[in-house]
PDB file of C-alpha atoms in Angstrom:
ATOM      1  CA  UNK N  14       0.000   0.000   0.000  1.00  0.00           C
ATOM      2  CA  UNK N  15       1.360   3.668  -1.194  1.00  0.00           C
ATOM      3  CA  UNK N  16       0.400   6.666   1.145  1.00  0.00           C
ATOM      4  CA  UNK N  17       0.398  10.149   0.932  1.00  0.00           C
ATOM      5  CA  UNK N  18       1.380  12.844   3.428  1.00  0.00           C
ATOM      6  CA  UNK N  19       0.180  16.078   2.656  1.00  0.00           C
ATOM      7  CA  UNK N  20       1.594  19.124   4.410  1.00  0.00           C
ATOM      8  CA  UNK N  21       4.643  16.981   5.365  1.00  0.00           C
ATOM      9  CA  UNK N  22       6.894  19.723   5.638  1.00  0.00           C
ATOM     10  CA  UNK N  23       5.006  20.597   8.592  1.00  0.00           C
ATOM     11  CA  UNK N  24       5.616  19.047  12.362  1.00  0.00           C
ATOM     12  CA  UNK N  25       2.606  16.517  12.071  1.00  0.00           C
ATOM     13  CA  UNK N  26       3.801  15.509   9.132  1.00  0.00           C
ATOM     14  CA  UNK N  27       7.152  14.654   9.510  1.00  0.00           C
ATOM     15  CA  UNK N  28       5.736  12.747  13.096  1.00  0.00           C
ATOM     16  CA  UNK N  29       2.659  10.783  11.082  1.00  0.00           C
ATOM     17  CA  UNK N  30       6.239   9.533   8.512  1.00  0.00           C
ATOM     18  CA  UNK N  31       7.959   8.790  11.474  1.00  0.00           C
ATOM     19  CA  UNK N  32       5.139   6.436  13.285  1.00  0.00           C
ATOM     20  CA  UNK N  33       4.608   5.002   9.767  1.00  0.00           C
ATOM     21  CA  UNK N  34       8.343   4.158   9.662  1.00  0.00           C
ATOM     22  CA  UNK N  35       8.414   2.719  13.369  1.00  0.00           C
ATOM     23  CA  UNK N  36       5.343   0.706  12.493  1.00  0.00           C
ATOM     24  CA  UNK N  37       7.266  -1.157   9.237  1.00  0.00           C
ATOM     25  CA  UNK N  38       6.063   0.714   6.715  1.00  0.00           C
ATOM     26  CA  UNK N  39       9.225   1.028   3.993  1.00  0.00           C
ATOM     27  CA  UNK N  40      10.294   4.067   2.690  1.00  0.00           C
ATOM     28  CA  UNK N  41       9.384   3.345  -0.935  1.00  0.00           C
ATOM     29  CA  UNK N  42       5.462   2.893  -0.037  1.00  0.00           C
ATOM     30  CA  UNK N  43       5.297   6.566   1.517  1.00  0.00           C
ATOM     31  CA  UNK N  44       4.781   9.717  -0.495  1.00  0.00           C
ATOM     32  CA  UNK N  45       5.694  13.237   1.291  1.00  0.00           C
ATOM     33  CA  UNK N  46       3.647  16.430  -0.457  1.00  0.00           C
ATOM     34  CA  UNK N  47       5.163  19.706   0.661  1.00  0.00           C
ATOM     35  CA  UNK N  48       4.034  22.941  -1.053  1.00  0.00           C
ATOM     36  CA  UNK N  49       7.913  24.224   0.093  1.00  0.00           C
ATOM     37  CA  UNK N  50       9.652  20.878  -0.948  1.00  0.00           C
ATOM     38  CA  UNK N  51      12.926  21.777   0.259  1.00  0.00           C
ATOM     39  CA  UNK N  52      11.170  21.416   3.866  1.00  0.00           C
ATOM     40  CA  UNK N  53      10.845  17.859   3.395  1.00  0.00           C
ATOM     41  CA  UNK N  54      14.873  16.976   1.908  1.00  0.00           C
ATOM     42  CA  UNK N  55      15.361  15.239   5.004  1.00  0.00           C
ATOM     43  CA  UNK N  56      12.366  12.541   4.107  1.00  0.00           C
ATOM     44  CA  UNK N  57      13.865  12.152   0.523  1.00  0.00           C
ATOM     45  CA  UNK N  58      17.535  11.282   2.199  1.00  0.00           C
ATOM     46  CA  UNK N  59      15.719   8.934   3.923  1.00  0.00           C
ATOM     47  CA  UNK N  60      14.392   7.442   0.845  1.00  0.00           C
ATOM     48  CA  UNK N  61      10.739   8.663   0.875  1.00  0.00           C
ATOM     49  CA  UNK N  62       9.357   9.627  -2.184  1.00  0.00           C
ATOM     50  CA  UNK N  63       9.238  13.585  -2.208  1.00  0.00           C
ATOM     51  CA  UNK N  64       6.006  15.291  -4.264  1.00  0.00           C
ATOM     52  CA  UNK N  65       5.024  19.115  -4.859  1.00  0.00           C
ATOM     53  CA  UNK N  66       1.547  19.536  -3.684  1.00  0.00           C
ATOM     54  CA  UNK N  67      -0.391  22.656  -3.004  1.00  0.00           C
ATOM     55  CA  UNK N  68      -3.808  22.103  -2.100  1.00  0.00           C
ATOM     56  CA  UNK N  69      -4.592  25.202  -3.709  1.00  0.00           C
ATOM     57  CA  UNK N  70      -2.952  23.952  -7.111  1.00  0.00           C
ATOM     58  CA  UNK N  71      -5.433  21.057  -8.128  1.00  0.00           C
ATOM     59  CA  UNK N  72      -2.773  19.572 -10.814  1.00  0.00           C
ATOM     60  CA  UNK N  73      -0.136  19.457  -7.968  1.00  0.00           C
ATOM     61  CA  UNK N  74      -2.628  17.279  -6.064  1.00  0.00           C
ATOM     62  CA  UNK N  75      -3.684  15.063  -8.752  1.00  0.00           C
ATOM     63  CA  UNK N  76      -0.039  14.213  -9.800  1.00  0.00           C
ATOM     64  CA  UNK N  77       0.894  13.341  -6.148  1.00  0.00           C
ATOM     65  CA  UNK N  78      -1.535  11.319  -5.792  1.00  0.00           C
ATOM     66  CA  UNK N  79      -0.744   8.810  -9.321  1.00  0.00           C
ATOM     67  CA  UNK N  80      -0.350   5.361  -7.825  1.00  0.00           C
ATOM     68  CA  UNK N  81      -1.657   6.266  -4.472  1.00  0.00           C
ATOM     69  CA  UNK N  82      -3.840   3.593  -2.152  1.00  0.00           C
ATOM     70  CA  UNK N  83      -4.122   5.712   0.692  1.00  0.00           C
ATOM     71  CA  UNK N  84      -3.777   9.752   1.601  1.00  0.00           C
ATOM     72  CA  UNK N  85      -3.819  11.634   4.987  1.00  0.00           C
ATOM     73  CA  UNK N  86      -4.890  14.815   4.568  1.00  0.00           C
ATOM     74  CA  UNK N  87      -3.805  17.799   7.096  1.00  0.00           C
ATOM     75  CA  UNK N  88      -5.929  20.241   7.733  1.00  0.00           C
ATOM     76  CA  UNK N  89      -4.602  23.533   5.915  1.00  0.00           C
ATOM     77  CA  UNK N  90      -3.003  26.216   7.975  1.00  0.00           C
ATOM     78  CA  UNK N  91      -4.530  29.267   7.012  1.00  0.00           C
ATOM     79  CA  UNK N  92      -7.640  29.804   8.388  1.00  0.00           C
ATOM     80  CA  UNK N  93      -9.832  31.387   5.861  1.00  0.00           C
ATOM     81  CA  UNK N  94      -8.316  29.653   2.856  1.00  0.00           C
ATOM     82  CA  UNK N  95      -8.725  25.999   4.125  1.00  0.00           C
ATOM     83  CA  UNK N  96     -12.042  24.548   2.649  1.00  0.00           C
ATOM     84  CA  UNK N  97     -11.689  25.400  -0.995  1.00  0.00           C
ATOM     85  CA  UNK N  98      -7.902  23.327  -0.884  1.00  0.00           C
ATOM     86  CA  UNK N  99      -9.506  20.513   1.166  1.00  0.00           C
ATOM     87  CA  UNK N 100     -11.976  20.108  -1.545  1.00  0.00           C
ATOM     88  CA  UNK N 101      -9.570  20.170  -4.049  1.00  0.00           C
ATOM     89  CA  UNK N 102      -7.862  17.205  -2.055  1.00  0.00           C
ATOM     90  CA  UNK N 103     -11.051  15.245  -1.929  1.00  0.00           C
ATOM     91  CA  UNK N 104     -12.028  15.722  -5.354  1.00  0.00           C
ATOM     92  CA  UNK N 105      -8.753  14.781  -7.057  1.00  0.00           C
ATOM     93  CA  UNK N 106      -8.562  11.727  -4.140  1.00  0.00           C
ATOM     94  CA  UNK N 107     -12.231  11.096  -5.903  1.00  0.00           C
ATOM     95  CA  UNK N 108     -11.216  10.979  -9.203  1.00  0.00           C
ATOM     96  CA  UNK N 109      -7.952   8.734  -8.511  1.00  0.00           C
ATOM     97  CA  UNK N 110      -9.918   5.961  -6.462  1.00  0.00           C
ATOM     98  CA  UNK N 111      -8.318   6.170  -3.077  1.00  0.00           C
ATOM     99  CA  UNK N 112      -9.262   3.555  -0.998  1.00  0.00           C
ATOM    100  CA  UNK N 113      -9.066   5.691   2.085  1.00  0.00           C
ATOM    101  CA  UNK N 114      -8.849   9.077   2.848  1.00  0.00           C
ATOM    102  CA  UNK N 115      -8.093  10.649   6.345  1.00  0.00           C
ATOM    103  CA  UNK N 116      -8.796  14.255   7.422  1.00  0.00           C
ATOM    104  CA  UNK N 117      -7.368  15.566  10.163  1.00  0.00           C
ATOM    105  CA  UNK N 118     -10.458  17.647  11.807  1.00  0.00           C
ATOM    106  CA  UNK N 119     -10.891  19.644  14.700  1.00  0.00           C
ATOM    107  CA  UNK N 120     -12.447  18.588  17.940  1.00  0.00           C
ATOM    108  CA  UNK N 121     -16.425  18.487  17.519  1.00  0.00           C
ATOM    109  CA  UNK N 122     -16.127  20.236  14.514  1.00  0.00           C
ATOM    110  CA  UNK N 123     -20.057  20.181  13.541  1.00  0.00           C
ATOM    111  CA  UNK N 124     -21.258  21.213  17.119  1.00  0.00           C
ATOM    112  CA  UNK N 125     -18.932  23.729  18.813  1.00  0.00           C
ATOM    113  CA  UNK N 126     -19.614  27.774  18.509  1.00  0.00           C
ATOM    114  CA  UNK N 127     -15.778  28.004  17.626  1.00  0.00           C
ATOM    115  CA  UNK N 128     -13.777  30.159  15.213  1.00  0.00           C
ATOM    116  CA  UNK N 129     -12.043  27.671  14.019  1.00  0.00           C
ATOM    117  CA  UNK N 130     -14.593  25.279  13.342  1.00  0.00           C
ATOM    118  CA  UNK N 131     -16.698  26.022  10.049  1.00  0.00           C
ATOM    119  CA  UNK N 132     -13.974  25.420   8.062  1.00  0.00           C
ATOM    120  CA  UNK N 133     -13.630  21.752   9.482  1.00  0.00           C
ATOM    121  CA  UNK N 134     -17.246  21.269   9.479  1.00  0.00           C
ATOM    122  CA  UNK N 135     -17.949  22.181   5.862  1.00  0.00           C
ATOM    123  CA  UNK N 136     -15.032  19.621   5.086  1.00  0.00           C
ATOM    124  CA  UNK N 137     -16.372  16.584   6.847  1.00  0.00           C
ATOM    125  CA  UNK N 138     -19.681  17.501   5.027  1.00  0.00           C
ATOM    126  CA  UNK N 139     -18.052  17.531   1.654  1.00  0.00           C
ATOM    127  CA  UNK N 140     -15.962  14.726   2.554  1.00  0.00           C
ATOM    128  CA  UNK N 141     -19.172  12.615   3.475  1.00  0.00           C
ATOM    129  CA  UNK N 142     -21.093  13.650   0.179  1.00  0.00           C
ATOM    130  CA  UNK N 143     -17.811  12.447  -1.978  1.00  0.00           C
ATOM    131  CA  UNK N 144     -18.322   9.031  -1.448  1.00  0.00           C
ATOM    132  CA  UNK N 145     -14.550   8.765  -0.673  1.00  0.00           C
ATOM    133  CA  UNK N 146     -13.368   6.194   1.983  1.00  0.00           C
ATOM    134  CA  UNK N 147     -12.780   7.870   4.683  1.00  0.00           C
ATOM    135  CA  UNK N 148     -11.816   8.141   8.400  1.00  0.00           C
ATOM    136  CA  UNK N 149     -12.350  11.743  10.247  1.00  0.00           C
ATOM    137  CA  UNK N 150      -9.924  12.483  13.019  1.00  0.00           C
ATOM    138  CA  UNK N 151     -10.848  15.616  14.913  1.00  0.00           C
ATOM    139  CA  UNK N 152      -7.909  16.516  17.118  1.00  0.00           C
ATOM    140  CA  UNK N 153      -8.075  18.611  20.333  1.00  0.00           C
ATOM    141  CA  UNK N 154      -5.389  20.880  21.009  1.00  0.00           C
ATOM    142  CA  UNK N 155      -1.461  20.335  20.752  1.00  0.00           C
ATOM    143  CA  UNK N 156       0.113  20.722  23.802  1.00  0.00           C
ATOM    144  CA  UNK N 157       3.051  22.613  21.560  1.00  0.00           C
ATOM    145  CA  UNK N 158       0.721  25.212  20.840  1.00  0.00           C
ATOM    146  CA  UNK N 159       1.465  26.595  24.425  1.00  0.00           C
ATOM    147  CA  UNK N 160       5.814  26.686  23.472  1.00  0.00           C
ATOM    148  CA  UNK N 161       5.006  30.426  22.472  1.00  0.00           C
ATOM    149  CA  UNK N 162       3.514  30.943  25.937  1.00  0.00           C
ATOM    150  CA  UNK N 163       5.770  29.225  27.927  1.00  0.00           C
ATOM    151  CA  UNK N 164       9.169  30.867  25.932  1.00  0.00           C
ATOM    152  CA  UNK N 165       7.687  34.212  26.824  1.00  0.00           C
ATOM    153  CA  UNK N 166       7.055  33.496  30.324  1.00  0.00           C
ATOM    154  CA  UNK N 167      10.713  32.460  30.983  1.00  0.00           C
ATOM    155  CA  UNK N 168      11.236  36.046  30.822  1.00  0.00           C
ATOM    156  CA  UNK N 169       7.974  37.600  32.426  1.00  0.00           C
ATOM    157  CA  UNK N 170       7.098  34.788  34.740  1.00  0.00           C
ATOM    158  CA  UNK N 171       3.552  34.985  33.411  1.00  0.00           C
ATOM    159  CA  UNK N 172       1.195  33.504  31.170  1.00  0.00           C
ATOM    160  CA  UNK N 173      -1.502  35.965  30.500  1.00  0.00           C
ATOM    161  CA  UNK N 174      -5.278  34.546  28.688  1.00  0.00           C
ATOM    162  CA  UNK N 175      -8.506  35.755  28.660  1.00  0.00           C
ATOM    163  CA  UNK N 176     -10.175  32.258  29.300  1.00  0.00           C
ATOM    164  CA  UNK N 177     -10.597  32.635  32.602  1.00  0.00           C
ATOM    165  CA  UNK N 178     -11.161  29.248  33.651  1.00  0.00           C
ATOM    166  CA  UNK N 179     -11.218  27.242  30.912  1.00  0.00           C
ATOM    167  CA  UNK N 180     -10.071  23.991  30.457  1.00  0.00           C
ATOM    168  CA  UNK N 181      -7.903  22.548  27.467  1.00  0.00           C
ATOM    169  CA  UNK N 182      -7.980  18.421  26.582  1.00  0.00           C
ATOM    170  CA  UNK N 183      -4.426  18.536  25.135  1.00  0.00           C
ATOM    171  CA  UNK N 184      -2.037  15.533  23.999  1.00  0.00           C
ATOM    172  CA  UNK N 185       0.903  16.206  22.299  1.00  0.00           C
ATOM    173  CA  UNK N 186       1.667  16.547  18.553  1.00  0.00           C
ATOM    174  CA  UNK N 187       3.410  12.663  18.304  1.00  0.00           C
ATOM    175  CA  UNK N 188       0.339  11.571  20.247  1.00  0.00           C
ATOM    176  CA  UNK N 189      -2.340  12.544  17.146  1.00  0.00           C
ATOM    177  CA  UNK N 190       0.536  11.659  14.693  1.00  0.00           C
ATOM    178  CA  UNK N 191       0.852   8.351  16.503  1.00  0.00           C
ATOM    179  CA  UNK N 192      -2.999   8.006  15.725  1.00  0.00           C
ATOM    180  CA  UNK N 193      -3.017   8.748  12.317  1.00  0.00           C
ATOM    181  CA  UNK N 194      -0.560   5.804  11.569  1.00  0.00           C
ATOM    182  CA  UNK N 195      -2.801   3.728  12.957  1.00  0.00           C
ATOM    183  CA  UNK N 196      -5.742   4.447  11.178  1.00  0.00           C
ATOM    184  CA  UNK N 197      -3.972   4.625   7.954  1.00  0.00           C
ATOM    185  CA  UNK N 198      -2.561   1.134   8.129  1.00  0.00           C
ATOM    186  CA  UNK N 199      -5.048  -0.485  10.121  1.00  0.00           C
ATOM    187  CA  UNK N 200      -8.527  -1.961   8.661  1.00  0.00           C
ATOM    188  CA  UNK N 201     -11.816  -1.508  10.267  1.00  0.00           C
ATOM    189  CA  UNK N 202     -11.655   2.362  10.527  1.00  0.00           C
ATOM    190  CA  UNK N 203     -13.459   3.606   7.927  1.00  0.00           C
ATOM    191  CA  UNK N 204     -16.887   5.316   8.004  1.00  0.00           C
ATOM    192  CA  UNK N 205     -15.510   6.337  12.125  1.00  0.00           C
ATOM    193  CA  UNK N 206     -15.141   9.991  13.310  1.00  0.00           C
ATOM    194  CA  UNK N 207     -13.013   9.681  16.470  1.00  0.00           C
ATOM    195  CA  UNK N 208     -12.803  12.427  18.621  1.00  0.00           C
ATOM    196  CA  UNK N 209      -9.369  12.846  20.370  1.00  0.00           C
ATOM    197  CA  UNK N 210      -7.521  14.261  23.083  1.00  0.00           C
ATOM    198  CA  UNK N 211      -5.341  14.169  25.994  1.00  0.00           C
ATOM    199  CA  UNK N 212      -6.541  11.956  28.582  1.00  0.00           C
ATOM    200  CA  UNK N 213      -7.184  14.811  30.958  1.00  0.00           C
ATOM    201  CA  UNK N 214      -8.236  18.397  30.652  1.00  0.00           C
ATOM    202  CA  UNK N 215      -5.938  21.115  32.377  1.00  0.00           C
ATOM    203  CA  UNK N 216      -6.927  24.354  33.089  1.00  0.00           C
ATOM    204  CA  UNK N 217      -4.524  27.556  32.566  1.00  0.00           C
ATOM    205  CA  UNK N 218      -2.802  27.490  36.040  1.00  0.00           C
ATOM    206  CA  UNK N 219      -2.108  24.156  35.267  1.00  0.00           C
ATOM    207  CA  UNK N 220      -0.554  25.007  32.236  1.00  0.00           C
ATOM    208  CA  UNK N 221       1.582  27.762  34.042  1.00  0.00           C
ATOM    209  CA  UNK N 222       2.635  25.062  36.436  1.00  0.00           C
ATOM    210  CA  UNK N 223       3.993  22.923  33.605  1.00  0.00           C
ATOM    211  CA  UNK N 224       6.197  26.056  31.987  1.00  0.00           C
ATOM    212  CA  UNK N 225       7.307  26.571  35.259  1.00  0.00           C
ATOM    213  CA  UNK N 226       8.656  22.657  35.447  1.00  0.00           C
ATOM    214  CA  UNK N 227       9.822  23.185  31.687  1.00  0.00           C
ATOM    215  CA  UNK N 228      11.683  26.841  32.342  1.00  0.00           C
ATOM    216  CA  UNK N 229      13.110  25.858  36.216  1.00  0.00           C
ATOM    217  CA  UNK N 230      11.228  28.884  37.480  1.00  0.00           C
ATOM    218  CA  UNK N 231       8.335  30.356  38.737  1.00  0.00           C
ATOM    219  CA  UNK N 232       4.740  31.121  36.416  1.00  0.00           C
ATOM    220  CA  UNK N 233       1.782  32.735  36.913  1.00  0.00           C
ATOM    221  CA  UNK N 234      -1.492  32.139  35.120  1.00  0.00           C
ATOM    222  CA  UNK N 235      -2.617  36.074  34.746  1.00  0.00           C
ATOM    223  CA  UNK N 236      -6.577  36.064  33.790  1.00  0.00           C
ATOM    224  CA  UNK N 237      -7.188  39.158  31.956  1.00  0.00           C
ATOM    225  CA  UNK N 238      -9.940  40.762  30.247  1.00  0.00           C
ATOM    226  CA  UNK N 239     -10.786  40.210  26.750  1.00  0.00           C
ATOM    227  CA  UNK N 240     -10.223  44.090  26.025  1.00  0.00           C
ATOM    228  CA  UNK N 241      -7.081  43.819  27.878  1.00  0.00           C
ATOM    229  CA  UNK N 242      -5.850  40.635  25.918  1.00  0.00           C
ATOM    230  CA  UNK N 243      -6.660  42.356  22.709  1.00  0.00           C
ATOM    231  CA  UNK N 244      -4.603  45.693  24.174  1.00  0.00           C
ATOM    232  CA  UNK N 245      -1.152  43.442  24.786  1.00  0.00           C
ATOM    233  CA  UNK N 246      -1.646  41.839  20.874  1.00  0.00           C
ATOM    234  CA  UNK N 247      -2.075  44.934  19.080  1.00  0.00           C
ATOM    235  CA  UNK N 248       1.035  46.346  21.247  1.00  0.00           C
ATOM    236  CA  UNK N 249       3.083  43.039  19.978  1.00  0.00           C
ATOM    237  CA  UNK N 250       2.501  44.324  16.757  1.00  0.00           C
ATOM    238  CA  UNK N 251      -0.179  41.916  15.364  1.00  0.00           C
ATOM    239  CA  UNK N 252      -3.342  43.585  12.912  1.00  0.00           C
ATOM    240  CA  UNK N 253      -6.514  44.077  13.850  1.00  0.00           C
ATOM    241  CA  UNK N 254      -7.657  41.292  11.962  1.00  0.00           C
ATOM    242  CA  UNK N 255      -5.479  38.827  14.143  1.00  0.00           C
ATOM    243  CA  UNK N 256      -6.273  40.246  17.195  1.00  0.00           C
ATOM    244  CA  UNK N 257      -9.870  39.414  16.244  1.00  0.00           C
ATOM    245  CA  UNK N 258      -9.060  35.836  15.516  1.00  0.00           C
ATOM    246  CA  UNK N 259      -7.104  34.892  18.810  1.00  0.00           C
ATOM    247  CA  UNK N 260      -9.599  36.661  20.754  1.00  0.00           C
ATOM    248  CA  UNK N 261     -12.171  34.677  19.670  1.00  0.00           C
ATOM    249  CA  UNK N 262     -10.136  31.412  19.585  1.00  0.00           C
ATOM    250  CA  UNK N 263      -9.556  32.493  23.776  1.00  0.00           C
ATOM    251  CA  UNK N 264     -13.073  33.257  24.114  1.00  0.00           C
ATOM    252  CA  UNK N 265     -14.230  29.764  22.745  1.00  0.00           C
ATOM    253  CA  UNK N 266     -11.709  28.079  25.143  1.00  0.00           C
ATOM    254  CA  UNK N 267     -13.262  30.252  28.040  1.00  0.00           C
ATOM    255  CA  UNK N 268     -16.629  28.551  27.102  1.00  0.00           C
ATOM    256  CA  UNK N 269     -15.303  25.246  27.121  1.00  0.00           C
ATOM    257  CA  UNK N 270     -15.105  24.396  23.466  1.00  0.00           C
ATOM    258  CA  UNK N 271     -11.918  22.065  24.252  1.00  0.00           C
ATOM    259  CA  UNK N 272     -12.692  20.981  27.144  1.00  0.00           C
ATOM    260  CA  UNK N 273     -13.526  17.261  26.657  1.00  0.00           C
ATOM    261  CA  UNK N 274     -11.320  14.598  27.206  1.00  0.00           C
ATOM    262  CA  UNK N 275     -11.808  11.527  25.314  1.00  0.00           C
ATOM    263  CA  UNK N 276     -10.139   8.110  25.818  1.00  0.00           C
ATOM    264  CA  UNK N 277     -10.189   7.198  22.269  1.00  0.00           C
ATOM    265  CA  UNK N 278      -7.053   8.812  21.188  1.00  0.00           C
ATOM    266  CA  UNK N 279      -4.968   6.252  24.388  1.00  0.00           C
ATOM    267  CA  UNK N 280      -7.042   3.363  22.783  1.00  0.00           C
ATOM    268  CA  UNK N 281      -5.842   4.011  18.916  1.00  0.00           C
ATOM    269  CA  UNK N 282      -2.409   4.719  20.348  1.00  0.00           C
ATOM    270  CA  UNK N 283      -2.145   1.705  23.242  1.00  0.00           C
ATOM    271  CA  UNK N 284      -0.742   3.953  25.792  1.00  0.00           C
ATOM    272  CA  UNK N 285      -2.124   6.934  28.126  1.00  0.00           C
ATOM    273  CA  UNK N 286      -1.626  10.158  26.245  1.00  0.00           C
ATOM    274  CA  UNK N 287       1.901  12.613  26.900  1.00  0.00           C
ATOM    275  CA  UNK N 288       0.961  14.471  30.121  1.00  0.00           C
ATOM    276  CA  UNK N 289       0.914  18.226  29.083  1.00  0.00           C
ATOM    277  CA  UNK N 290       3.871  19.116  31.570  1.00  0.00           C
ATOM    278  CA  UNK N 291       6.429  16.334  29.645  1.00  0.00           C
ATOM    279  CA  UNK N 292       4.826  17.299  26.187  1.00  0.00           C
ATOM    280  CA  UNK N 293       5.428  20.999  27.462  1.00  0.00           C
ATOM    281  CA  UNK N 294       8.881  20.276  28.496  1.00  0.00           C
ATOM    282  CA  UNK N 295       9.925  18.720  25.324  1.00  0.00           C
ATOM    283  CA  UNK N 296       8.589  21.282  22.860  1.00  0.00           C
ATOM    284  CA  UNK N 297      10.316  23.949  24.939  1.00  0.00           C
ATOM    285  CA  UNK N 298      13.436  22.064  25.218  1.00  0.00           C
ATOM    286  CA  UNK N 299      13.469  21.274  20.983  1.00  0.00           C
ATOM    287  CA  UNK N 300      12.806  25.123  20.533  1.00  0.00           C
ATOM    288  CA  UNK N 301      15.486  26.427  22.770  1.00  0.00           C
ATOM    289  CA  UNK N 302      17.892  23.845  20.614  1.00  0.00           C
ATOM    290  CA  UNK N 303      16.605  25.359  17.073  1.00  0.00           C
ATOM    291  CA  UNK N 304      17.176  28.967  18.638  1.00  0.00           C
TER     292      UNK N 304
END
């Protein structure tokens, strides 16, 4: 069986080749798309097959995916301009005959009031009305999402939010790669939407508690207003348009749109998820090394 990574210059990417590796899968049966394919010269020493793909370039998708049994598809990263390249994913995935398709989702994508979700939503609902094999994975939060937070509070000994108290299911990035390796090279998975997530939910002064473990000193969790949160992004030098955007994404997490663990990401994985504080620890020890 041949698979495709798309996005596999990205983090998840490069983890989702590395579980398929550790799992057996050879290097000749894996296909890497990268729109930036210098990103991914590492996989091609390594003896993956390395594609140009850009979901927004529908003859760069159809030409990685010649000879193709299998395709995981990662969400885009520009919010805004995700659906029309997932559809261009799923059509040419369509036309080629895949005989399974994952999409990596966001956590209750068709029921939370969440910025981020619509995007997701309309592309299970086009992925269901294609007809193409599929398996959705709707991932909670990645613990490395916080390395901004917690590099930024080894100087200020703070992490400010406007969620007040609300509560975050992470696991780490390996943890949802780990997952989709196992759905793309296991049978019995398709037709399932899994939701997944870090075993436990932690709430904000958790999360300073685990920065302070990573950074050897103290942190804060600072709860500040949304007007004040807004204030300190448009002073770090982010548009108005962004500010908008992370506000809301803090104001969904304040109403306890990620708040939900889930056991079925341990169950595809065989193991408890990364605790947020080691997962934390890590991805501010690997950025430290890259500084």
């Amino acid at each position: 069986m041949t698979i495709l990574v798309t996005a596999a210059g990205g983090q998840l990417g490069h983890l989702v080749i590395d579980a398929l590796l550790d799992r057996g899968v050879a290097p000749g049966d894996i296909v890497a798309g990268a729109r930036t394919t210098s990103k991914v010269a590492d996989l091609e020493d390594r003896g993956i097959r390395v594609v140009a793909l850009d979901y927004t370039v529908p003859e760069t998708v159809s030409a990685a995916l010649d000879g193709v049994d299998a395709v995981l598809l990662i969400s885009g990263s520009e919010p805004g301009k995700r659906y029309e390249g997932h559809k261009n994913v799923i059509d040419a995935a369509a036309a080629a005959g895949v005989a399974k398709l994952v999409y990596t989702s966001l956590a209750h994508a068709d029921a939370i009031d969440f910025v981020l979700a619509p995007e997701h939503k309309a592309t299970e609902e086009y992925l269901a009305a294609s007809d193409v094999p599929a398996v959705v994975l709707r991932n909670n939060w990645y613990t490395e999402n916080y390395t901004p937070d917690a590099l930024r509070a080894a100087e200020t000994g703070v992490i400010a939010a406007s969620v007040a108290d609300g509560l975050v299911a992470a696991a780490s990035r390996a943890d949802y790669a780990e997952a989709a390796a196992v759905v793309l090279l296991e049978d019995g998975h398709l037709g399932s939407t899994y939701e997944l997530s870090g075993d436990t939910a932690v709430s904000y002064a958790d999360l300073a508690a685990a920065a302070a473990e990573a950074l050897g000193r103290d942190v804060a969790y600072v709860p500040v207003s949304r007007e004040q949160f807004e204030a300190a992004l448009a002073e770090a030098g982010l548009d108005e348009g962004t500010v908008g955007f992370v506000a809301e994404m803090e104001d969904g997490i304040a109403r306890g749109v990620l708040a939900d663990a889930d056991p079925t990401l341990a169950r595809l994985i065989g193991r408890p998820t990364t605790p947020v504080a080691d997962g934390l620890r890590a991805a501010v020890a690997a950025a430290r090394v890259d500084a």
